[in-house]
Each structure stands twice: as C-alpha cells, then as structure tokens.
Amino acid sequence: MNVRIEWVYKTPKGTEAIFHSEEMPAAKAVLLAEDLERTGRTKKLVFVDRFDSTWTVKEMKGYLKGIETEPHNITVYFDGGFSPATSNSGLGCVIYYEQSGKSYRLRRNAPSAELASNNEAEYAALYLSLQELELLGVHHLPIRFIGDSKVVINQMGGDWPAMEADLARWADRIDQKLEKLGIQPEYELVPRRENAEADQLATQALNGIDIAGVIEMTAKP
C-alpha cells in the first residue's frame, strides 16, 4: 500500500502550518512519521491512502504487522486474446506480490472456447486474476490491475458504460468477486508493450501451452 503523510507542524512560538508528503510505501511512511514525531513539533499526523482513508500511526503499524505473513503490495497484469478463425480464447495474468519479507511472481494462463470476442476474453482474463488472488488468500487490500484493454479498464473504472449485455455481465461478475474479497481496485491502462508478459501468456494459452507457477523474485518489476 502506498500512502502520503499529512501533519501539522508547530514552531516553538506557536505558529502552525499543514504539510504533506509525496506517496510512498506504507512501511517507509511509518519510519518517517516516527522520526517527525520525535521532533516534538508535529501534531495531528495521519496517513492517507489512495482512497482518501486516514490512518493513525498505531493503526498503520497494526495493519503492516497483520499483513506481514500474507500476500500484500500486489500488482496484477492481465490480458486476453481471441482467435476469430477458431473461436477460441487465451487468458493470461501475472501477479506480483510480497509475503514474509520476500517478493514473488505468479503466472497463470487458461484457454477458453466459450467466449465470443476479444473484449470478452479481456474480461475473462481479469476474472482469472481474481480467482488466483482468491486462491492466494488475498482479501481487504488495495490492488492495482493493469491491462491494455481500453474497454475493460475504462468500463471497470467507471469512465465508460458497459452497453453490451455480455460485457455488462462480466463487469457485474467481477464487481461481485471484488466485493466478496474486500478488494479495492485501481485500474491502469498501459500500452501493449508494457503488458507483454500477460500478452505472451494469453498467446501461449491459445496455442495450447499451459503455464502455472510461482517463483521468488530477486528484484521487484
């Protein structure tokens, strides 16, 4: 989770001003906040997340302690492909996360013969990623979902309406899963070249190549 620090600074003569930091990982923010408090001139210090929820230092420490052994700091890449020639689809997702002080990458793909368009395949790939998150035991966390589908990102982000019945059903299904898991989604649109890993997994699924596995990462993406 990324947060910003907001605090009131008071001079020895009583003059006060409000300051706020840039966004940073919550663990780093806690360290800085503790240092600010040691000056004795910091008042009303809180952390603010991307959803404008506020946390005290005590609350943030408790949150970080609670997720230490669970997957957290999660970023999801997803992609779907559809072949008009065969009416088959390939779905792919890549999940980067941290757990117990280590970083991991999960890759998963799946074929499908039940979809009718590339947009449906993109939605199905997003749903596949949610199924994998559920299997990981992920719950009640903010998560970034990154894809190259303007339709899915803009519809799920609320910028575009889902006019087609098939896509609206997928959107509803995904929203229900998000609510069940307590996930706060943040959707990000990227160029296809920045979604190459998930795209490759979707293509491999179309070609009958199954990929499923988790590896420990030596460096974050």
PDB file of C-alpha atoms in Angstrom:
ATOM      1  CA  MET A   1       0.000   0.000   0.000  1.00  0.00           C
ATOM      2  CA  ASN A   2       1.218   3.493  -0.849  1.00  0.00           C
ATOM      3  CA  VAL A   3       0.255   6.414   1.375  1.00  0.00           C
ATOM      4  CA  ARG A   4       1.137  10.032   1.928  1.00  0.00           C
ATOM      5  CA  ILE A   5       1.841  11.609   5.313  1.00  0.00           C
ATOM      6  CA  GLU A   6      -0.131  14.657   6.451  1.00  0.00           C
ATOM      7  CA  TRP A   7       0.819  16.557   9.602  1.00  0.00           C
ATOM      8  CA  VAL A   8       0.649  19.895  11.363  1.00  0.00           C
ATOM      9  CA  TYR A   9       3.994  21.483  12.237  1.00  0.00           C
ATOM     10  CA  LYS A  10       4.147  23.863  15.205  1.00  0.00           C
ATOM     11  CA  THR A  11       7.081  26.210  15.820  1.00  0.00           C
ATOM     12  CA  PRO A  12       8.345  26.984  19.357  1.00  0.00           C
ATOM     13  CA  LYS A  13       6.436  30.276  19.181  1.00  0.00           C
ATOM     14  CA  GLY A  14       3.192  28.541  18.284  1.00  0.00           C
ATOM     15  CA  THR A  15       2.964  29.195  14.547  1.00  0.00           C
ATOM     16  CA  GLU A  16       1.374  26.243  12.747  1.00  0.00           C
ATOM     17  CA  ALA A  17       1.303  25.022   9.147  1.00  0.00           C
ATOM     18  CA  ILE A  18      -0.014  21.895   7.421  1.00  0.00           C
ATOM     19  CA  PHE A  19       2.384  19.746   5.362  1.00  0.00           C
ATOM     20  CA  HIS A  20       2.023  16.612   3.310  1.00  0.00           C
ATOM     21  CA  SER A  21       4.490  14.252   1.667  1.00  0.00           C
ATOM     22  CA  GLU A  22       4.545  12.510  -1.682  1.00  0.00           C
ATOM     23  CA  GLU A  23       3.151   8.978  -1.912  1.00  0.00           C
ATOM     24  CA  MET A  24       5.430   6.232  -0.631  1.00  0.00           C
ATOM     25  CA  PRO A  25       5.242   2.644   0.643  1.00  0.00           C
ATOM     26  CA  ALA A  26       3.455   2.452   3.995  1.00  0.00           C
ATOM     27  CA  ALA A  27       6.439   0.909   5.816  1.00  0.00           C
ATOM     28  CA  LYS A  28       8.692   3.806   4.758  1.00  0.00           C
ATOM     29  CA  ALA A  29       5.995   6.299   5.751  1.00  0.00           C
ATOM     30  CA  VAL A  30       5.829   4.842   9.259  1.00  0.00           C
ATOM     31  CA  LEU A  31       9.594   5.234   9.715  1.00  0.00           C
ATOM     32  CA  LEU A  32       9.467   8.875   8.585  1.00  0.00           C
ATOM     33  CA  ALA A  33       6.400   9.577  10.699  1.00  0.00           C
ATOM     34  CA  GLU A  34       8.105   8.268  13.828  1.00  0.00           C
ATOM     35  CA  ASP A  35      11.105  10.499  13.113  1.00  0.00           C
ATOM     36  CA  LEU A  36       8.827  13.515  12.609  1.00  0.00           C
ATOM     37  CA  GLU A  37       7.083  12.823  15.905  1.00  0.00           C
ATOM     38  CA  ARG A  38      10.418  12.687  17.734  1.00  0.00           C
ATOM     39  CA  THR A  39      10.962  16.371  16.922  1.00  0.00           C
ATOM     40  CA  GLY A  40       8.158  17.205  19.337  1.00  0.00           C
ATOM     41  CA  ARG A  41       6.773  19.768  16.892  1.00  0.00           C
ATOM     42  CA  THR A  42       4.481  17.509  14.889  1.00  0.00           C
ATOM     43  CA  LYS A  43       0.743  17.388  15.598  1.00  0.00           C
ATOM     44  CA  LYS A  44      -2.210  15.525  14.093  1.00  0.00           C
ATOM     45  CA  LEU A  45      -0.061  13.222  11.963  1.00  0.00           C
ATOM     46  CA  VAL A  46      -2.026  10.787   9.798  1.00  0.00           C
ATOM     47  CA  PHE A  47      -1.503   8.616   6.738  1.00  0.00           C
ATOM     48  CA  VAL A  48      -3.827   8.990   3.744  1.00  0.00           C
ATOM     49  CA  ASP A  49      -4.214   6.168   1.213  1.00  0.00           C
ATOM     50  CA  ARG A  50      -5.305   6.371  -2.425  1.00  0.00           C
ATOM     51  CA  PHE A  51      -8.935   6.096  -1.397  1.00  0.00           C
ATOM     52  CA  ASP A  52      -8.606   9.084   0.984  1.00  0.00           C
ATOM     53  CA  SER A  53      -8.978   6.895   4.060  1.00  0.00           C
ATOM     54  CA  THR A  54      -6.938   8.132   7.014  1.00  0.00           C
ATOM     55  CA  TRP A  55      -4.830   6.024   9.367  1.00  0.00           C
ATOM     56  CA  THR A  56      -3.104   6.892  12.639  1.00  0.00           C
ATOM     57  CA  VAL A  57       0.448   5.681  13.267  1.00  0.00           C
ATOM     58  CA  LYS A  58      -0.889   2.995  15.606  1.00  0.00           C
ATOM     59  CA  GLU A  59      -3.441   1.827  13.035  1.00  0.00           C
ATOM     60  CA  MET A  60      -0.855   1.682  10.258  1.00  0.00           C
ATOM     61  CA  LYS A  61       1.592  -0.286  12.407  1.00  0.00           C
ATOM     62  CA  GLY A  62      -1.177  -2.756  13.212  1.00  0.00           C
ATOM     63  CA  TYR A  63      -2.076  -3.092   9.544  1.00  0.00           C
ATOM     64  CA  LEU A  64       1.532  -3.719   8.498  1.00  0.00           C
ATOM     65  CA  LYS A  65       2.005  -6.259  11.275  1.00  0.00           C
ATOM     66  CA  GLY A  66      -1.177  -8.055  10.256  1.00  0.00           C
ATOM     67  CA  ILE A  67      -0.212  -8.487   6.606  1.00  0.00           C
ATOM     68  CA  GLU A  68       3.426  -9.483   7.181  1.00  0.00           C
ATOM     69  CA  THR A  69       2.771 -13.163   6.502  1.00  0.00           C
ATOM     70  CA  GLU A  70       0.004 -12.623   3.935  1.00  0.00           C
ATOM     71  CA  PRO A  71       0.352 -11.548   0.278  1.00  0.00           C
ATOM     72  CA  HIS A  72       0.428  -7.749   0.017  1.00  0.00           C
ATOM     73  CA  ASN A  73       1.742  -4.886  -2.160  1.00  0.00           C
ATOM     74  CA  ILE A  74       0.023  -6.634  -5.069  1.00  0.00           C
ATOM     75  CA  THR A  75       0.112  -5.632  -8.735  1.00  0.00           C
ATOM     76  CA  VAL A  76      -1.823  -7.593 -11.345  1.00  0.00           C
ATOM     77  CA  TYR A  77      -1.253  -7.642 -15.120  1.00  0.00           C
ATOM     78  CA  PHE A  78      -3.938  -9.298 -17.257  1.00  0.00           C
ATOM     79  CA  ASP A  79      -4.583  -9.887 -20.958  1.00  0.00           C
ATOM     80  CA  GLY A  80      -6.926 -11.863 -23.168  1.00  0.00           C
ATOM     81  CA  GLY A  81      -6.771 -12.874 -26.806  1.00  0.00           C
ATOM     82  CA  PHE A  82      -9.443 -14.165 -29.186  1.00  0.00           C
ATOM     83  CA  SER A  83      -8.984 -16.043 -32.478  1.00  0.00           C
ATOM     84  CA  PRO A  84     -11.868 -15.451 -34.943  1.00  0.00           C
ATOM     85  CA  ALA A  85     -10.586 -18.361 -37.046  1.00  0.00           C
ATOM     86  CA  THR A  86     -11.049 -20.923 -34.260  1.00  0.00           C
ATOM     87  CA  SER A  87     -13.417 -19.038 -31.901  1.00  0.00           C
ATOM     88  CA  ASN A  88     -11.012 -19.908 -29.109  1.00  0.00           C
ATOM     89  CA  SER A  89      -9.601 -17.561 -26.496  1.00  0.00           C
ATOM     90  CA  GLY A  90      -6.455 -17.399 -24.392  1.00  0.00           C
ATOM     91  CA  LEU A  91      -6.301 -15.758 -20.980  1.00  0.00           C
ATOM     92  CA  GLY A  92      -3.222 -14.682 -19.054  1.00  0.00           C
ATOM     93  CA  CYS A  93      -2.411 -12.993 -15.766  1.00  0.00           C
ATOM     94  CA  VAL A  94       0.765 -12.122 -13.855  1.00  0.00           C
ATOM     95  CA  ILE A  95       0.595 -11.273 -10.166  1.00  0.00           C
ATOM     96  CA  TYR A  96       3.495  -9.636  -8.336  1.00  0.00           C
ATOM     97  CA  TYR A  97       3.270  -9.625  -4.554  1.00  0.00           C
ATOM     98  CA  GLU A  98       5.243  -9.593  -1.321  1.00  0.00           C
ATOM     99  CA  GLN A  99       4.952 -12.026   1.557  1.00  0.00           C
ATOM    100  CA  SER A 100       7.022 -12.578   4.703  1.00  0.00           C
ATOM    101  CA  GLY A 101       9.679 -10.142   3.502  1.00  0.00           C
ATOM    102  CA  LYS A 102      10.106 -11.712   0.070  1.00  0.00           C
ATOM    103  CA  SER A 103       8.853 -10.831  -3.439  1.00  0.00           C
ATOM    104  CA  TYR A 104       7.073 -13.284  -5.704  1.00  0.00           C
ATOM    105  CA  ARG A 105       5.675 -13.560  -9.220  1.00  0.00           C
ATOM    106  CA  LEU A 106       2.717 -15.785 -10.042  1.00  0.00           C
ATOM    107  CA  ARG A 107       1.967 -16.600 -13.680  1.00  0.00           C
ATOM    108  CA  ARG A 108      -1.201 -18.315 -14.875  1.00  0.00           C
ATOM    109  CA  ASN A 109      -2.957 -18.817 -18.180  1.00  0.00           C
ATOM    110  CA  ALA A 110      -6.020 -20.690 -19.404  1.00  0.00           C
ATOM    111  CA  PRO A 111      -7.756 -21.448 -22.699  1.00  0.00           C
ATOM    112  CA  SER A 112     -11.472 -20.935 -23.317  1.00  0.00           C
ATOM    113  CA  ALA A 113     -13.884 -21.965 -26.078  1.00  0.00           C
ATOM    114  CA  GLU A 114     -16.873 -20.202 -24.543  1.00  0.00           C
ATOM    115  CA  LEU A 115     -16.162 -16.564 -25.404  1.00  0.00           C
ATOM    116  CA  ALA A 116     -17.288 -14.599 -28.429  1.00  0.00           C
ATOM    117  CA  SER A 117     -14.954 -11.614 -28.739  1.00  0.00           C
ATOM    118  CA  ASN A 118     -11.608 -10.162 -27.751  1.00  0.00           C
ATOM    119  CA  ASN A 119     -13.323  -7.856 -25.247  1.00  0.00           C
ATOM    120  CA  GLU A 120     -14.913 -10.854 -23.545  1.00  0.00           C
ATOM    121  CA  ALA A 121     -11.510 -12.539 -23.408  1.00  0.00           C
ATOM    122  CA  GLU A 122     -10.049  -9.449 -21.727  1.00  0.00           C
ATOM    123  CA  TYR A 123     -12.789  -9.501 -19.103  1.00  0.00           C
ATOM    124  CA  ALA A 124     -12.314 -13.236 -18.576  1.00  0.00           C
ATOM    125  CA  ALA A 125      -8.576 -12.677 -18.045  1.00  0.00           C
ATOM    126  CA  LEU A 126      -9.326 -10.099 -15.354  1.00  0.00           C
ATOM    127  CA  TYR A 127     -11.681 -12.577 -13.691  1.00  0.00           C
ATOM    128  CA  LEU A 128      -8.999 -15.279 -13.896  1.00  0.00           C
ATOM    129  CA  SER A 129      -6.663 -12.975 -11.954  1.00  0.00           C
ATOM    130  CA  LEU A 130      -9.307 -12.559  -9.242  1.00  0.00           C
ATOM    131  CA  GLN A 131      -9.646 -16.318  -8.943  1.00  0.00           C
ATOM    132  CA  GLU A 132      -5.880 -16.576  -8.467  1.00  0.00           C
ATOM    133  CA  LEU A 133      -5.952 -13.830  -5.832  1.00  0.00           C
ATOM    134  CA  GLU A 134      -8.677 -15.724  -4.001  1.00  0.00           C
ATOM    135  CA  LEU A 135      -6.558 -18.887  -4.060  1.00  0.00           C
ATOM    136  CA  LEU A 136      -3.655 -16.879  -2.604  1.00  0.00           C
ATOM    137  CA  GLY A 137      -5.894 -15.831   0.269  1.00  0.00           C
ATOM    138  CA  VAL A 138      -5.867 -12.160  -0.685  1.00  0.00           C
ATOM    139  CA  HIS A 139      -8.560 -10.059   0.970  1.00  0.00           C
ATOM    140  CA  HIS A 140      -9.336  -6.489   2.022  1.00  0.00           C
ATOM    141  CA  LEU A 141      -6.421  -4.859   0.221  1.00  0.00           C
ATOM    142  CA  PRO A 142      -5.982  -2.121  -2.395  1.00  0.00           C
ATOM    143  CA  ILE A 143      -4.721  -3.722  -5.626  1.00  0.00           C
ATOM    144  CA  ARG A 144      -3.558  -2.311  -8.972  1.00  0.00           C
ATOM    145  CA  PHE A 145      -4.977  -4.049 -12.042  1.00  0.00           C
ATOM    146  CA  ILE A 146      -3.002  -3.223 -15.178  1.00  0.00           C
ATOM    147  CA  GLY A 147      -4.117  -4.037 -18.709  1.00  0.00           C
ATOM    148  CA  ASP A 148      -4.004  -2.795 -22.291  1.00  0.00           C
ATOM    149  CA  SER A 149      -7.752  -3.071 -22.984  1.00  0.00           C
ATOM    150  CA  LYS A 150      -9.333   0.386 -23.114  1.00  0.00           C
ATOM    151  CA  VAL A 151     -12.774  -1.204 -22.929  1.00  0.00           C
ATOM    152  CA  VAL A 152     -12.148  -3.186 -19.740  1.00  0.00           C
ATOM    153  CA  ILE A 153     -10.078  -0.547 -17.938  1.00  0.00           C
ATOM    154  CA  ASN A 154     -12.457   2.309 -18.737  1.00  0.00           C
ATOM    155  CA  GLN A 155     -15.623   0.311 -18.060  1.00  0.00           C
ATOM    156  CA  MET A 156     -14.397  -1.184 -14.785  1.00  0.00           C
ATOM    157  CA  GLY A 157     -13.009   2.207 -13.749  1.00  0.00           C
ATOM    158  CA  GLY A 158     -16.429   3.770 -14.308  1.00  0.00           C
ATOM    159  CA  ASP A 159     -15.379   6.057 -17.152  1.00  0.00           C
ATOM    160  CA  TRP A 160     -17.346   4.186 -19.834  1.00  0.00           C
ATOM    161  CA  PRO A 161     -20.727   2.449 -19.514  1.00  0.00           C
ATOM    162  CA  ALA A 162     -20.890  -1.277 -20.297  1.00  0.00           C
ATOM    163  CA  MET A 163     -23.532  -1.176 -23.028  1.00  0.00           C
ATOM    164  CA  GLU A 164     -23.152  -4.713 -24.395  1.00  0.00           C
ATOM    165  CA  ALA A 165     -25.061  -7.288 -22.366  1.00  0.00           C
ATOM    166  CA  ASP A 166     -22.220  -9.862 -22.395  1.00  0.00           C
ATOM    167  CA  LEU A 167     -19.666  -7.346 -21.159  1.00  0.00           C
ATOM    168  CA  ALA A 168     -22.056  -5.947 -18.553  1.00  0.00           C
ATOM    169  CA  ARG A 169     -22.497  -9.446 -17.148  1.00  0.00           C
ATOM    170  CA  TRP A 170     -18.718  -9.851 -16.880  1.00  0.00           C
ATOM    171  CA  ALA A 171     -18.414  -6.457 -15.173  1.00  0.00           C
ATOM    172  CA  ASP A 172     -21.109  -7.419 -12.646  1.00  0.00           C
ATOM    173  CA  ARG A 173     -19.440 -10.769 -12.003  1.00  0.00           C
ATOM    174  CA  ILE A 174     -16.095  -9.087 -11.379  1.00  0.00           C
ATOM    175  CA  ASP A 175     -17.621  -6.457  -9.089  1.00  0.00           C
ATOM    176  CA  GLN A 176     -19.264  -9.206  -7.047  1.00  0.00           C
ATOM    177  CA  LYS A 177     -15.944 -11.037  -6.667  1.00  0.00           C
ATOM    178  CA  LEU A 178     -14.169  -7.817  -5.680  1.00  0.00           C
ATOM    179  CA  GLU A 179     -16.812  -7.124  -3.043  1.00  0.00           C
ATOM    180  CA  LYS A 180     -16.597 -10.678  -1.730  1.00  0.00           C
ATOM    181  CA  LEU A 181     -12.817 -10.401  -1.318  1.00  0.00           C
ATOM    182  CA  GLY A 182     -12.929  -6.847   0.015  1.00  0.00           C
ATOM    183  CA  ILE A 183     -10.524  -5.711  -2.706  1.00  0.00           C
ATOM    184  CA  GLN A 184     -10.256  -2.013  -3.523  1.00  0.00           C
ATOM    185  CA  PRO A 185      -9.299  -1.971  -7.225  1.00  0.00           C
ATOM    186  CA  GLU A 186      -7.238   0.631  -9.027  1.00  0.00           C
ATOM    187  CA  TYR A 187      -7.275   0.228 -12.796  1.00  0.00           C
ATOM    188  CA  GLU A 188      -4.407   1.359 -15.005  1.00  0.00           C
ATOM    189  CA  LEU A 189      -4.277   1.378 -18.803  1.00  0.00           C
ATOM    190  CA  VAL A 190      -0.880   0.723 -20.397  1.00  0.00           C
ATOM    191  CA  PRO A 191       0.373   0.253 -23.967  1.00  0.00           C
ATOM    192  CA  ARG A 192       0.510  -3.366 -25.136  1.00  0.00           C
ATOM    193  CA  ARG A 193       4.322  -3.373 -24.987  1.00  0.00           C
ATOM    194  CA  GLU A 194       4.109  -2.738 -21.227  1.00  0.00           C
ATOM    195  CA  ASN A 195       1.786  -5.709 -20.838  1.00  0.00           C
ATOM    196  CA  ALA A 196       3.990  -8.143 -22.756  1.00  0.00           C
ATOM    197  CA  GLU A 197       4.170 -10.813 -20.051  1.00  0.00           C
ATOM    198  CA  ALA A 198       0.405 -11.244 -19.733  1.00  0.00           C
ATOM    199  CA  ASP A 199       0.030 -10.979 -23.517  1.00  0.00           C
ATOM    200  CA  GLN A 200       2.530 -13.804 -24.002  1.00  0.00           C
ATOM    201  CA  LEU A 201       0.655 -15.983 -21.515  1.00  0.00           C
ATOM    202  CA  ALA A 202      -2.618 -15.396 -23.376  1.00  0.00           C
ATOM    203  CA  THR A 203      -0.961 -16.299 -26.688  1.00  0.00           C
ATOM    204  CA  GLN A 204       0.533 -19.442 -25.169  1.00  0.00           C
ATOM    205  CA  ALA A 205      -2.914 -20.471 -23.934  1.00  0.00           C
ATOM    206  CA  LEU A 206      -4.277 -20.023 -27.471  1.00  0.00           C
ATOM    207  CA  ASN A 207      -1.501 -22.307 -28.702  1.00  0.00           C
ATOM    208  CA  GLY A 208      -2.289 -24.995 -26.136  1.00  0.00           C
ATOM    209  CA  ILE A 209       0.622 -24.244 -23.801  1.00  0.00           C
ATOM    210  CA  ASP A 210      -0.372 -24.280 -20.125  1.00  0.00           C
ATOM    211  CA  ILE A 211       1.546 -22.061 -17.707  1.00  0.00           C
ATOM    212  CA  ALA A 212       1.058 -22.048 -13.933  1.00  0.00           C
ATOM    213  CA  GLY A 213       3.662 -21.332 -11.299  1.00  0.00           C
ATOM    214  CA  VAL A 214       5.132 -19.068  -8.640  1.00  0.00           C
ATOM    215  CA  ILE A 215       8.765 -18.005  -8.323  1.00  0.00           C
ATOM    216  CA  GLU A 216      10.622 -15.859  -5.823  1.00  0.00           C
ATOM    217  CA  MET A 217      11.928 -12.640  -7.337  1.00  0.00           C
ATOM    218  CA  THR A 218      15.356 -11.210  -6.631  1.00  0.00           C
ATOM    219  CA  ALA A 219      14.180  -7.745  -7.691  1.00  0.00           C
ATOM    220  CA  LYS A 220      10.788  -6.095  -7.982  1.00  0.00           C
ATOM    221  CA  PRO A 221       9.466  -5.281 -11.503  1.00  0.00           C
TER     222      PRO A 221
END
